[in-house]
XYZ file of C-alpha atoms in Angstrom:
597
model
C 13.517 -19.902 54.553
C 10.721 -18.877 52.167
C 12.249 -15.461 51.618
C 15.664 -16.957 50.937
C 14.116 -19.435 48.509
C 12.330 -16.644 46.682
C 15.440 -14.487 46.401
C 17.599 -17.424 45.294
C 14.968 -18.424 42.740
C 14.785 -14.885 41.352
C 18.561 -14.571 41.069
C 18.860 -18.073 39.643
C 16.300 -17.411 36.920
C 17.840 -14.032 36.174
C 21.165 -15.805 35.663
C 19.447 -18.294 33.334
C 17.916 -15.448 31.304
C 21.285 -13.696 30.967
C 23.022 -16.947 30.049
C 20.553 -18.079 27.359
C 20.378 -14.577 25.853
C 24.184 -14.601 25.757
C 24.117 -17.968 24.007
C 21.571 -16.668 21.515
C 23.394 -13.406 20.881
C 26.668 -15.189 20.149
C 25.068 -18.093 18.231
C 26.586 -20.583 20.668
C 24.193 -23.403 19.856
C 23.596 -22.694 16.185
C 24.723 -26.240 15.491
C 21.465 -27.400 17.117
C 19.387 -24.823 15.252
C 20.899 -25.955 11.978
C 20.386 -29.608 12.849
C 16.664 -28.961 13.364
C 16.537 -26.875 10.187
C 18.192 -29.628 8.158
C 15.941 -32.280 9.687
C 12.834 -30.290 8.786
C 14.125 -29.707 5.263
C 14.962 -33.368 4.754
C 11.705 -34.782 6.112
C 9.507 -32.324 4.213
C 11.296 -32.672 0.864
C 9.184 -33.757 -2.111
C 9.696 -37.393 -3.126
C 8.055 -37.102 -6.549
C 10.257 -37.857 -9.536
C 10.725 -34.657 -11.563
C 11.321 -34.440 -15.338
C 11.044 -30.661 -15.889
C 14.718 -30.289 -14.896
C 17.166 -32.755 -16.432
C 20.823 -33.253 -15.546
C 23.126 -34.278 -18.361
C 25.789 -36.001 -16.375
C 29.496 -36.167 -17.021
C 29.339 -39.616 -15.453
C 31.573 -42.659 -15.224
C 29.991 -44.218 -18.319
C 30.650 -41.117 -20.419
C 34.244 -40.851 -19.170
C 34.854 -44.442 -20.234
C 33.415 -43.866 -23.720
C 34.801 -40.381 -24.469
C 38.009 -40.532 -22.471
C 39.640 -38.947 -19.461
C 38.812 -35.404 -18.363
C 39.237 -32.714 -19.645
C 37.509 -33.421 -22.934
C 38.244 -31.756 -26.222
C 35.664 -28.992 -26.599
C 34.546 -30.116 -29.991
C 32.509 -32.789 -28.128
C 30.084 -30.061 -27.024
C 29.155 -29.170 -30.607
C 27.014 -32.259 -31.302
C 25.702 -32.064 -27.719
C 24.288 -28.562 -28.290
C 22.951 -29.585 -31.687
C 21.092 -32.580 -30.244
C 19.727 -30.566 -27.311
C 18.445 -27.941 -29.725
C 16.951 -30.617 -31.931
C 15.210 -32.283 -28.956
C 13.624 -28.962 -27.904
C 15.506 -28.102 -24.698
C 14.245 -24.805 -23.285
C 17.427 -23.748 -21.417
C 20.918 -25.238 -21.466
C 23.101 -24.334 -18.480
C 26.654 -25.546 -17.984
C 27.987 -26.206 -14.480
C 31.450 -26.683 -15.996
C 34.059 -23.908 -16.131
C 35.714 -22.955 -19.454
C 38.245 -20.457 -18.095
C 41.350 -22.012 -19.697
C 42.207 -22.203 -23.386
C 42.068 -25.577 -25.076
C 42.689 -26.739 -28.617
C 42.288 -23.613 -30.780
C 40.264 -25.335 -33.497
C 38.017 -27.039 -30.945
C 37.492 -23.762 -29.015
C 36.518 -22.046 -32.279
C 34.114 -24.846 -33.263
C 32.477 -24.662 -29.809
C 32.294 -20.850 -29.990
C 30.712 -20.961 -33.447
C 28.087 -23.399 -32.182
C 27.373 -21.275 -29.093
C 26.711 -18.296 -31.354
C 23.796 -20.207 -32.910
C 21.966 -20.557 -29.563
C 20.344 -17.909 -27.398
C 19.501 -20.221 -24.476
C 22.950 -21.444 -23.432
C 24.560 -20.283 -20.169
C 28.274 -20.573 -19.365
C 29.432 -20.168 -15.747
C 31.683 -17.601 -14.085
C 32.955 -17.465 -10.524
C 33.160 -14.416 -8.278
C 36.322 -14.116 -6.183
C 35.879 -12.915 -2.593
C 38.311 -12.534 0.293
C 38.760 -16.247 0.871
C 38.010 -19.302 -1.176
C 36.073 -18.125 -4.236
C 34.337 -21.475 -4.605
C 33.090 -21.591 -1.044
C 32.626 -18.172 0.465
C 31.984 -18.037 4.176
C 29.916 -15.068 5.302
C 32.718 -14.130 7.718
C 34.987 -13.434 4.719
C 32.602 -10.933 3.179
C 32.704 -7.219 3.837
C 29.841 -6.194 6.118
C 26.902 -4.831 4.188
C 23.334 -3.760 4.817
C 20.617 -6.268 4.036
C 19.348 -4.365 1.012
C 22.728 -4.094 -0.753
C 24.367 -6.621 -3.056
C 27.394 -8.578 -1.984
C 30.546 -7.414 -3.757
C 33.378 -9.503 -5.175
C 36.901 -8.272 -5.706
C 37.421 -10.033 -9.058
C 35.837 -12.487 -11.455
C 36.867 -15.717 -13.165
C 35.134 -15.916 -16.529
C 35.075 -18.202 -19.559
C 37.744 -17.474 -22.149
C 36.602 -14.525 -24.261
C 36.104 -16.659 -27.386
C 33.401 -18.582 -25.544
C 32.115 -16.057 -23.018
C 31.176 -13.509 -25.678
C 29.024 -16.053 -27.548
C 26.805 -17.163 -24.637
C 24.913 -15.973 -21.575
C 27.031 -15.841 -18.410
C 26.086 -16.419 -14.764
C 27.724 -17.238 -11.420
C 28.071 -20.709 -9.890
C 29.524 -19.753 -6.486
C 28.460 -21.895 -3.552
C 27.403 -19.956 -0.458
C 28.534 -22.077 2.477
C 27.604 -21.730 6.119
C 30.460 -22.141 8.572
C 29.635 -25.860 8.854
C 30.185 -26.174 5.060
C 26.521 -26.820 4.292
C 24.860 -24.980 1.409
C 21.668 -23.462 2.817
C 21.661 -20.102 1.002
C 22.492 -18.719 -2.402
C 23.174 -15.284 -3.876
C 20.819 -14.415 -6.707
C 22.995 -11.481 -7.795
C 26.537 -10.323 -7.025
C 28.225 -6.966 -7.631
C 31.378 -7.738 -9.656
C 34.040 -5.589 -11.342
C 32.155 -6.304 -14.571
C 28.800 -5.220 -13.155
C 25.923 -7.057 -11.522
C 25.811 -10.726 -12.508
C 22.990 -13.186 -11.768
C 23.410 -16.663 -10.363
C 23.208 -19.613 -12.727
C 19.822 -20.515 -11.233
C 18.389 -17.008 -11.622
C 19.579 -16.732 -15.220
C 18.167 -20.156 -15.996
C 14.817 -19.231 -14.472
C 14.806 -15.993 -16.512
C 15.428 -17.857 -19.795
C 12.712 -20.321 -18.767
C 10.207 -17.461 -18.578
C 10.202 -16.480 -14.892
C 9.605 -12.865 -13.851
C 13.068 -11.945 -12.533
C 12.028 -8.572 -11.130
C 9.263 -10.162 -9.108
C 11.712 -12.748 -7.775
C 14.308 -10.128 -6.809
C 11.695 -7.987 -5.074
C 11.095 -10.841 -2.615
C 14.762 -11.096 -1.632
C 16.394 -7.803 -0.561
C 20.129 -8.160 -0.896
C 19.475 -11.078 -3.255
C 20.469 -13.722 -0.720
C 17.895 -16.515 -0.703
C 17.370 -19.426 1.670
C 17.267 -22.512 -0.511
C 14.167 -24.683 -0.215
C 15.483 -28.148 -1.058
C 12.516 -30.092 -2.366
C 14.322 -32.534 -4.623
C 16.750 -35.275 -3.703
C 19.282 -36.045 -6.398
C 17.396 -39.299 -6.988
C 14.240 -37.296 -7.786
C 15.898 -35.533 -10.719
C 16.320 -37.282 -14.050
C 19.971 -37.817 -14.981
C 20.973 -38.638 -18.550
C 24.540 -39.714 -19.367
C 26.396 -37.266 -21.593
C 27.010 -39.961 -24.234
C 23.331 -40.891 -24.341
C 22.412 -37.310 -25.268
C 25.145 -37.318 -27.917
C 23.377 -40.228 -29.560
C 20.198 -38.156 -29.827
C 17.957 -40.866 -28.407
C 16.218 -38.798 -25.694
C 13.214 -36.449 -25.712
C 13.880 -33.099 -23.987
C 11.170 -30.798 -25.293
C 10.694 -27.752 -23.024
C 13.106 -29.198 -20.462
C 15.681 -27.256 -18.507
C 18.995 -28.995 -19.033
C 21.900 -28.707 -16.571
C 25.262 -30.086 -17.656
C 27.552 -31.029 -14.784
C 29.665 -33.639 -13.068
C 28.021 -36.746 -11.651
C 30.993 -39.095 -11.903
C 32.961 -40.221 -8.873
C 36.354 -38.679 -8.326
C 35.378 -35.030 -8.923
C 35.477 -34.096 -5.224
C 35.726 -30.360 -5.925
C 32.222 -30.566 -7.318
C 30.836 -32.347 -4.250
C 28.832 -30.503 -1.610
C 26.637 -30.946 1.444
C 23.026 -29.795 1.574
C 20.442 -30.023 4.360
C 18.893 -33.069 2.691
C 22.033 -34.890 1.465
C 25.406 -35.188 3.147
C 27.195 -35.751 -0.153
C 25.829 -34.678 -3.514
C 27.009 -33.133 -6.755
C 26.592 -29.359 -6.865
C 24.648 -29.555 -10.119
C 21.759 -30.954 -8.057
C 21.921 -27.926 -5.745
C 21.497 -25.690 -8.824
C 18.523 -27.838 -9.856
C 16.835 -27.285 -6.476
C 17.368 -23.519 -6.637
C 15.928 -23.351 -10.171
C 12.939 -25.436 -9.059
C 12.353 -23.060 -6.149
C 12.561 -19.925 -8.319
C 10.129 -21.341 -10.870
C 7.640 -22.553 -8.251
C 7.704 -19.569 -5.872
C 9.046 -21.222 -2.707
C 10.508 -19.063 0.042
C 11.879 -20.178 3.410
C 11.410 -17.475 6.043
C 13.085 -17.284 9.430
C 11.383 -16.316 12.659
C 12.169 -12.818 13.879
C 14.946 -12.925 16.482
C 12.952 -10.702 18.852
C 10.134 -13.255 18.812
C 12.667 -15.981 19.624
C 13.953 -13.958 22.600
C 10.402 -13.486 23.908
C 9.775 -17.189 23.465
C 12.942 -17.994 25.413
C 11.866 -15.759 28.311
C 8.426 -17.366 28.336
C 9.982 -20.830 28.539
C 12.177 -19.763 31.471
C 9.097 -18.529 33.349
C 7.047 -21.621 32.495
C 9.759 -24.033 33.595
C 10.257 -22.125 36.846
C 6.545 -22.500 37.606
C 6.592 -26.219 36.737
C 9.696 -26.908 38.830
C 8.342 -25.203 41.954
C 4.683 -26.191 41.749
C 4.805 -29.826 40.614
C 6.350 -33.029 41.876
C 9.665 -33.827 40.122
C 8.327 -36.839 38.192
C 5.259 -34.958 36.985
C 7.408 -31.929 36.204
C 9.875 -33.962 34.152
C 6.986 -35.581 32.278
C 5.517 -32.171 31.520
C 8.922 -30.892 30.365
C 9.247 -33.868 27.996
C 5.716 -33.325 26.668
C 6.395 -29.600 26.202
C 9.586 -30.345 24.277
C 7.751 -32.823 22.058
C 4.975 -30.307 21.368
C 7.526 -27.603 20.507
C 9.419 -29.902 18.146
C 6.227 -31.085 16.481
C 4.942 -27.522 16.174
C 8.113 -26.130 14.619
C 8.174 -29.025 12.124
C 4.547 -28.312 11.189
C 5.362 -24.624 10.686
C 8.247 -25.516 8.391
C 6.514 -28.206 6.347
C 3.192 -26.413 5.902
C 4.156 -22.722 5.930
C 7.865 -22.845 5.001
C 8.702 -20.816 8.106
C 11.687 -21.804 10.225
C 10.912 -21.346 13.901
C 14.138 -21.409 15.898
C 13.109 -23.941 18.540
C 16.649 -24.856 19.626
C 17.251 -21.836 21.869
C 13.803 -21.934 23.559
C 14.410 -25.636 24.217
C 17.826 -24.828 25.698
C 16.241 -22.064 27.804
C 13.599 -24.543 28.945
C 16.189 -27.152 29.940
C 18.482 -24.692 31.731
C 15.587 -23.090 33.594
C 14.115 -26.374 34.745
C 17.457 -27.770 35.905
C 18.414 -24.579 37.771
C 15.038 -24.311 39.502
C 14.986 -28.006 40.390
C 18.508 -27.639 41.808
C 17.474 -24.656 43.941
C 14.306 -26.381 45.087
C 16.174 -29.585 45.937
C 18.810 -27.642 47.867
C 16.229 -25.937 50.084
C 14.149 -29.083 50.515
C 17.252 -30.977 51.598
C 18.180 -28.157 53.946
C 14.638 -28.168 55.351
C 14.739 -31.940 55.875
C 18.052 -31.714 57.704
C 16.689 -28.911 59.869
C 13.510 -30.808 60.681
C 15.419 -33.996 61.391
C 17.729 -32.123 63.746
C 14.835 -30.369 65.485
C 12.457 -33.298 65.853
C 14.651 -36.384 65.739
C 15.062 -36.241 69.498
C 11.340 -36.110 70.173
C 9.505 -38.331 67.746
C 9.811 -41.607 65.859
C 12.036 -41.918 62.759
C 8.956 -42.714 60.672
C 7.309 -39.492 61.785
C 10.503 -37.555 61.053
C 10.468 -38.940 57.500
C 6.813 -38.042 57.133
C 7.468 -34.465 58.245
C 10.442 -34.168 55.886
C 8.485 -35.594 52.962
C 5.361 -33.488 53.404
C 4.719 -30.485 51.192
C 3.075 -28.659 54.078
C 4.904 -25.878 55.823
C 5.956 -26.988 59.311
C 5.231 -24.067 61.595
C 7.949 -23.978 64.213
C 6.485 -21.094 66.182
C 3.668 -21.420 68.707
C 0.287 -22.427 67.272
C -3.033 -23.300 68.869
C -3.922 -26.919 68.366
C -5.931 -29.690 69.985
C -3.669 -32.260 71.630
C -3.920 -35.191 73.958
C -1.375 -34.805 76.744
C -0.057 -37.701 78.847
C 1.773 -37.213 82.149
C 3.565 -40.118 83.800
C 5.246 -40.393 87.175
C 7.175 -43.271 88.782
C 6.090 -43.989 92.377
C 8.541 -45.542 94.853
C 11.602 -44.313 93.042
C 13.043 -42.463 96.083
C 13.261 -45.509 98.400
C 14.602 -47.564 95.507
C 17.342 -45.022 94.733
C 18.484 -45.191 98.343
C 19.313 -48.883 97.881
C 21.040 -48.477 94.518
C 24.407 -47.125 93.496
C 24.390 -44.104 91.162
C 25.201 -46.377 88.244
C 22.279 -48.672 89.094
C 19.925 -45.681 89.402
C 20.866 -44.572 85.876
C 20.438 -48.111 84.575
C 16.971 -48.381 86.140
C 15.847 -45.058 84.690
C 17.152 -45.998 81.263
C 15.226 -49.272 81.426
C 12.055 -47.409 82.385
C 12.453 -44.734 79.771
C 13.202 -47.310 77.074
C 9.868 -48.935 77.783
C 8.081 -45.583 77.787
C 9.877 -44.453 74.590
C 9.140 -47.661 72.681
C 5.421 -47.588 73.484
C 5.196 -43.870 72.725
C 6.834 -44.106 69.308
C 4.817 -47.193 68.380
C 1.656 -45.148 68.946
C 2.692 -41.960 67.056
C 3.431 -39.952 70.178
C 5.990 -37.196 70.717
C 8.094 -37.275 73.868
C 8.114 -33.702 75.094
C 10.480 -34.203 78.035
C 11.709 -36.442 80.818
C 11.818 -34.724 84.211
C 13.607 -36.871 86.741
C 11.328 -39.915 87.129
C 8.427 -38.287 85.245
C 7.597 -37.788 81.571
C 5.367 -35.554 79.440
C 4.141 -36.991 76.112
C 2.160 -35.253 73.350
C -0.160 -36.738 70.750
C -1.199 -34.930 67.543
C 1.930 -32.762 67.320
C 3.845 -31.713 65.354
C 1.872 -33.555 62.631
C -1.786 -34.417 62.823
C -2.485 -37.924 64.139
C -5.915 -39.335 63.493
C -7.508 -40.746 66.689
C -4.741 -39.226 68.801
C -6.877 -39.691 71.950
C -7.039 -43.423 71.301
C -3.281 -43.711 70.822
C -2.595 -41.759 73.999
C -4.758 -44.091 76.104
C -3.337 -47.140 74.313
C 0.187 -45.957 75.125
C -0.694 -45.583 78.817
C -2.370 -48.993 78.885
C 0.626 -50.711 77.265
C 3.107 -48.965 79.576
C 1.172 -50.257 82.586
C 1.169 -53.758 81.101
C 4.907 -53.532 80.493
C 5.454 -52.386 84.079
C 4.106 -55.634 85.480
C 7.377 -57.471 84.771
C 9.480 -54.469 85.873
C 7.645 -54.322 89.239
C 8.181 -58.014 89.847
C 11.894 -57.796 89.017
C 12.403 -54.824 91.375
C 10.499 -56.542 94.159
C 12.505 -59.763 93.813
C 15.862 -57.951 93.741
C 15.369 -55.023 96.157
C 12.068 -55.652 97.981
C 10.835 -52.228 96.884
C 7.438 -51.554 95.324
C 7.564 -49.554 92.084
C 4.440 -48.142 90.458
C 3.506 -45.736 87.695
C 0.669 -43.228 87.693
C -0.569 -41.835 84.352
C -2.951 -38.945 83.707
C -4.393 -38.028 80.278
C -6.358 -35.005 79.062
C -7.516 -33.760 75.636
C -8.010 -30.147 74.646
C -6.608 -27.090 72.853
C -3.121 -25.925 73.845
C -0.326 -23.772 72.461
C 2.392 -25.952 70.947
C 5.636 -25.118 69.183
C 9.190 -24.000 69.730
C 8.928 -21.982 72.900
C 11.745 -20.296 74.771
C 14.385 -17.633 74.132
C 16.924 -17.153 71.389
C 19.448 -18.912 73.631
C 17.340 -21.973 74.519
C 14.327 -23.320 72.685
C 12.205 -26.392 73.458
C 9.422 -27.938 71.453
C 6.631 -28.174 74.036
C 2.992 -27.456 74.815
C 1.613 -24.975 77.314
C -1.870 -24.057 78.468
C -4.646 -24.929 80.911
C -5.233 -28.371 79.406
C -1.574 -29.244 79.943
C -1.909 -28.271 83.597
C -5.098 -30.317 83.835
C -3.322 -33.427 82.539
C -0.605 -32.915 85.159
C -3.239 -32.514 87.927
C -4.989 -35.697 86.805
C -1.708 -37.605 87.036
C -1.166 -36.307 90.568
C -4.565 -37.795 91.531
C -3.768 -41.288 90.288
C -3.193 -44.274 92.528
C -0.195 -46.571 91.920
C -0.438 -48.378 88.570
C -3.553 -46.432 87.637
C -4.413 -44.656 84.372
C -6.928 -41.810 84.714
C -8.393 -39.789 81.841
C -10.494 -36.644 81.734
C -14.093 -36.559 80.565
C -12.977 -35.072 77.232
C -10.664 -38.018 76.567
C -13.225 -40.522 77.862
C -15.980 -39.342 75.521
C -13.728 -39.859 72.493
C -12.349 -43.251 73.487
C -15.158 -44.954 75.440
C -15.899 -47.266 72.497
C -12.328 -48.568 72.443
C -11.496 -49.072 76.112
C -13.208 -50.384 79.225
C -13.560 -47.602 81.807
C -14.654 -47.138 85.374
C -15.906 -43.809 86.657
C -13.886 -42.911 89.750
C -15.556 -39.663 90.665
C -15.276 -35.936 90.275
C -12.169 -34.227 91.585
C -11.484 -30.596 92.307
C -8.247 -29.488 90.729
C -6.018 -26.624 91.762
C -6.978 -23.485 89.874
C -10.363 -24.921 88.785
C -13.766 -23.623 89.901
C -15.603 -26.843 89.017
C -14.679 -30.468 89.489
C -13.302 -32.711 86.700
C -14.807 -36.132 86.109
C -12.176 -38.832 86.009
C -12.281 -42.320 84.460
C -9.923 -45.223 85.075
C -8.769 -47.392 82.193
C -9.468 -51.069 82.901
C -8.974 -52.785 79.551
C -8.618 -52.491 75.784
C -11.685 -53.362 73.678
C -10.818 -52.610 70.031
C -9.032 -50.222 67.706
C -10.846 -47.526 65.693
C -11.450 -48.221 62.007
């Protein structure tokens, strides 16, 4: 059984390792990894209200005052003039100007743009797929240190684009449509173009080369520190009035009004937000040096293997309740630890797959362990249910100790019982009545034996052999053996009277008891096996029984010495037994005094 358990456990855990590595290799549970990532990002985001980056919102109020979208471009002339007057450091539009409008208004806007060196107009790179939301699966495979390439570019109309800085506003979506990364630069047909955030950071005084050196391939994990509510938003019309102070502020102009769903997006910290706030977070990160790093995938694999091994040890070595508690505590520690790593060190530890490995490993090992324990219980019940009490069967099945079913040396108390007068009685009874009498006798013997933790070894005709202290240890087994004999003799008083009244035959029982080491276990051949005890002390118990008088219980000196405080005895003499060189002192049981404590 142990060897089969070991082999099954090894193969089971090997299957778990293969399965979880397969899951990890094919990103099967990335939805859980991303959920943890987003949770960490959301809970560790800064709640301070920030004024260094200001959003000039094309909001509902401004749409009511200026009119429906799109606006005539001459409205941007006084906006730029007021922003310049108020001391804005950088002005970045998150609004496309790729279609011609009113010619005079376009010219007025272009002339105003020419007066400013800190204004950025957006472009969009076109990839294979939706240019506004490029999934990594739609991008040509590239090495990590090479720029992503677009097939074409959507730019502002030349009249405007040639008078201002240009940058890209593409959103880099994961396959669950959440914006977690951004491209800092993209290879386009018109050359390498920076993102709106990178260009803004450059105009604000950041060291672009130092930033790019930290991000090979120029794809950056966005560290969202600012909720949209943490960023100051000024209505477009309020800035037109010139009543705000914006000295040295970075100004982003974008949609904040309801109804512009194409400008909505999902970030790890907000399920629905305007994309201008995503640009604000990226700019804040570039200016403040934040960088989210991911744990090396090899480290994650090693961690997964370690969790499989740990859970296997817990499942096999601990009780299920304690094991489940330890699993829950381990999961809590892992979750708390990975959150601490993210919030304090900005390092994302992929805890989802180790947790999955932990769960799979524990469940598989518990299943294997339960299967073999159940199989062992059924086997034990089948083997011992015929010999011992149901309570003792349950105790054997529930114990963690290995039940040795081969022969072992152990100290036992052995009881032999024989019915006297059975032959003359059987001559007066029909076969059916003989069986009924024996069943009545054996029911009495069985009940008293099981009540006193004994094991019925066998019934032989009108005799019985009973063991105490096997297969499980029984404290004070000598006492229980003598108590069983005493109670059987008491129970026989009514049986004797009934037999005498009905058949005028005298029935008696003789019982002999001895205590000593024997060999006990499953003994026999591969065709027939019995659970029994053999040895000199078994023979001695049988010889003692053969020396009893009717209705007498005799015990050996070994049994007497251990039970003399609990029963009333009478010394009956020393008897020579067959095969013995010295006599054996025998003691008759006369009464019960007390039970051991």
